[in-house]
Amino acid sequence: VGKGAGVEQVSVPSVVGKSLTDARSWLMNSSLIIGIIEYDIPPTEETQGSYIVYSQSPQSGTVVVEGTTVNLKLSTDIEKTVTADNTEEEEEFF
């Protein structure tokens, strides 16, 4: 049985400043799924492990249904975690 959307509501944790591995663990522990992963510069074999999350959508503290996807943006530039808005504009669906 897969872990699709559930009925329980959870609060999205902040994964900004974490590695992709740590972010995945935090999101899984909150019953959330990683969605789109964007890199500011495409990773190489040498740089793959040095990327950190600098933006996430939905942002931390948002209450969502378990199984919701969280999109991440990653960079090797640690300054982006401090200077980035850390949120993305979300389209509203009606």
PDB file of C-alpha atoms in Angstrom:
ATOM      1  CA  VAL A   1       0.000   0.000   0.000  1.00  0.00           C
ATOM      2  CA  GLY A   2       1.457   3.366  -1.011  1.00  0.00           C
ATOM      3  CA  LYS A   3       1.599   6.530   1.042  1.00  0.00           C
ATOM      4  CA  GLY A   4      -0.793   8.712  -0.915  1.00  0.00           C
ATOM      5  CA  ALA A   5      -2.857  11.616   0.391  1.00  0.00           C
ATOM      6  CA  GLY A   6      -4.480  10.819   3.692  1.00  0.00           C
ATOM      7  CA  VAL A   7      -7.113  12.466   5.816  1.00  0.00           C
ATOM      8  CA  GLU A   8      -4.983  13.631   8.736  1.00  0.00           C
ATOM      9  CA  GLN A   9      -3.708  17.191   8.723  1.00  0.00           C
ATOM     10  CA  VAL A  10      -0.055  17.925   9.495  1.00  0.00           C
ATOM     11  CA  SER A  11       2.057  21.044   9.808  1.00  0.00           C
ATOM     12  CA  VAL A  12       4.834  21.378   7.227  1.00  0.00           C
ATOM     13  CA  PRO A  13       8.225  21.416   8.994  1.00  0.00           C
ATOM     14  CA  SER A  14      10.977  23.827   8.003  1.00  0.00           C
ATOM     15  CA  VAL A  15      13.646  22.001   6.010  1.00  0.00           C
ATOM     16  CA  VAL A  16      15.471  25.158   4.899  1.00  0.00           C
ATOM     17  CA  GLY A  17      19.176  24.799   5.687  1.00  0.00           C
ATOM     18  CA  LYS A  18      19.034  20.996   5.634  1.00  0.00           C
ATOM     19  CA  SER A  19      20.619  18.580   3.175  1.00  0.00           C
ATOM     20  CA  LEU A  20      18.328  16.733   0.765  1.00  0.00           C
ATOM     21  CA  THR A  21      18.773  13.548   2.819  1.00  0.00           C
ATOM     22  CA  ASP A  22      17.799  15.313   6.049  1.00  0.00           C
ATOM     23  CA  ALA A  23      14.908  17.150   4.367  1.00  0.00           C
ATOM     24  CA  ARG A  24      13.572  13.852   2.998  1.00  0.00           C
ATOM     25  CA  SER A  25      13.737  12.310   6.489  1.00  0.00           C
ATOM     26  CA  TRP A  26      11.978  15.271   8.159  1.00  0.00           C
ATOM     27  CA  LEU A  27       9.245  15.307   5.523  1.00  0.00           C
ATOM     28  CA  MET A  28       8.709  11.541   5.687  1.00  0.00           C
ATOM     29  CA  ASN A  29       8.459  11.747   9.487  1.00  0.00           C
ATOM     30  CA  SER A  30       5.682  14.306   8.960  1.00  0.00           C
ATOM     31  CA  SER A  31       3.908  12.043   6.431  1.00  0.00           C
ATOM     32  CA  LEU A  32       4.805  14.376   3.558  1.00  0.00           C
ATOM     33  CA  ILE A  33       6.426  13.661   0.200  1.00  0.00           C
ATOM     34  CA  ILE A  34       9.171  15.476  -1.695  1.00  0.00           C
ATOM     35  CA  GLY A  35       7.813  16.859  -4.944  1.00  0.00           C
ATOM     36  CA  ILE A  36       9.865  18.851  -7.433  1.00  0.00           C
ATOM     37  CA  ILE A  37      13.542  19.326  -6.613  1.00  0.00           C
ATOM     38  CA  GLU A  38      15.242  22.264  -8.317  1.00  0.00           C
ATOM     39  CA  TYR A  39      18.962  23.012  -8.189  1.00  0.00           C
ATOM     40  CA  ASP A  40      20.280  26.525  -8.804  1.00  0.00           C
ATOM     41  CA  ILE A  41      23.268  24.920 -10.578  1.00  0.00           C
ATOM     42  CA  PRO A  42      23.055  21.314 -11.810  1.00  0.00           C
ATOM     43  CA  PRO A  43      24.920  19.052  -9.381  1.00  0.00           C
ATOM     44  CA  THR A  44      27.978  17.059 -10.321  1.00  0.00           C
ATOM     45  CA  GLU A  45      29.224  13.895  -8.687  1.00  0.00           C
ATOM     46  CA  GLU A  46      31.605  16.005  -6.580  1.00  0.00           C
ATOM     47  CA  THR A  47      29.022  18.585  -5.470  1.00  0.00           C
ATOM     48  CA  GLN A  48      25.938  16.380  -5.003  1.00  0.00           C
ATOM     49  CA  GLY A  49      26.355  16.046  -1.223  1.00  0.00           C
ATOM     50  CA  SER A  50      27.004  19.724  -0.569  1.00  0.00           C
ATOM     51  CA  TYR A  51      23.580  21.070  -1.586  1.00  0.00           C
ATOM     52  CA  ILE A  52      21.218  22.476   1.029  1.00  0.00           C
ATOM     53  CA  VAL A  53      17.575  23.501   0.849  1.00  0.00           C
ATOM     54  CA  TYR A  54      17.106  27.259   0.523  1.00  0.00           C
ATOM     55  CA  SER A  55      13.411  27.366  -0.359  1.00  0.00           C
ATOM     56  CA  GLN A  56      10.384  25.161   0.136  1.00  0.00           C
ATOM     57  CA  SER A  57       6.772  25.242  -0.963  1.00  0.00           C
ATOM     58  CA  PRO A  58       4.454  25.065   0.878  1.00  0.00           C
ATOM     59  CA  GLN A  59       6.287  27.037   3.520  1.00  0.00           C
ATOM     60  CA  SER A  60       6.855  25.765   7.032  1.00  0.00           C
ATOM     61  CA  GLY A  61       3.929  26.008   9.409  1.00  0.00           C
ATOM     62  CA  THR A  62       1.360  25.517   6.658  1.00  0.00           C
ATOM     63  CA  VAL A  63      -1.239  22.912   7.630  1.00  0.00           C
ATOM     64  CA  VAL A  64      -1.775  20.368   4.854  1.00  0.00           C
ATOM     65  CA  VAL A  65      -3.216  16.883   4.409  1.00  0.00           C
ATOM     66  CA  GLU A  66      -0.692  14.084   4.975  1.00  0.00           C
ATOM     67  CA  GLY A  67       0.752  12.839   1.690  1.00  0.00           C
ATOM     68  CA  THR A  68       1.043  16.380   0.312  1.00  0.00           C
ATOM     69  CA  THR A  69       4.131  17.061  -1.800  1.00  0.00           C
ATOM     70  CA  VAL A  70       6.677  19.677  -0.754  1.00  0.00           C
ATOM     71  CA  ASN A  71       8.769  21.233  -3.524  1.00  0.00           C
ATOM     72  CA  LEU A  72      12.377  22.092  -2.717  1.00  0.00           C
ATOM     73  CA  LYS A  73      15.042  24.383  -4.153  1.00  0.00           C
ATOM     74  CA  LEU A  74      18.664  23.525  -3.407  1.00  0.00           C
ATOM     75  CA  SER A  75      21.979  25.349  -3.655  1.00  0.00           C
ATOM     76  CA  THR A  76      25.579  24.998  -2.529  1.00  0.00           C
ATOM     77  CA  ASP A  77      25.497  28.712  -1.606  1.00  0.00           C
ATOM     78  CA  ILE A  78      24.702  28.783   2.115  1.00  0.00           C
ATOM     79  CA  GLU A  79      23.975  32.515   1.868  1.00  0.00           C
ATOM     80  CA  LYS A  80      20.795  31.710  -0.069  1.00  0.00           C
ATOM     81  CA  THR A  81      19.293  30.137   3.051  1.00  0.00           C
ATOM     82  CA  VAL A  82      19.637  33.487   4.772  1.00  0.00           C
ATOM     83  CA  THR A  83      18.722  35.820   1.912  1.00  0.00           C
ATOM     84  CA  ALA A  84      16.113  33.802   0.008  1.00  0.00           C
ATOM     85  CA  ASP A  85      12.455  34.517   0.550  1.00  0.00           C
ATOM     86  CA  ASN A  86      12.103  30.772   1.350  1.00  0.00           C
ATOM     87  CA  THR A  87       8.633  30.717  -0.107  1.00  0.00           C
ATOM     88  CA  GLU A  88       7.233  30.397  -3.567  1.00  0.00           C
ATOM     89  CA  GLU A  89       4.118  31.913  -5.027  1.00  0.00           C
ATOM     90  CA  GLU A  90       1.410  29.302  -5.125  1.00  0.00           C
ATOM     91  CA  GLU A  91      -1.425  29.299  -7.613  1.00  0.00           C
ATOM     92  CA  GLU A  92      -4.881  29.223  -6.145  1.00  0.00           C
ATOM     93  CA  PHE A  93      -7.255  26.611  -7.449  1.00  0.00           C
ATOM     94  CA  PHE A  94     -11.006  27.120  -7.292  1.00  0.00           C
TER      95      PHE A  94
END
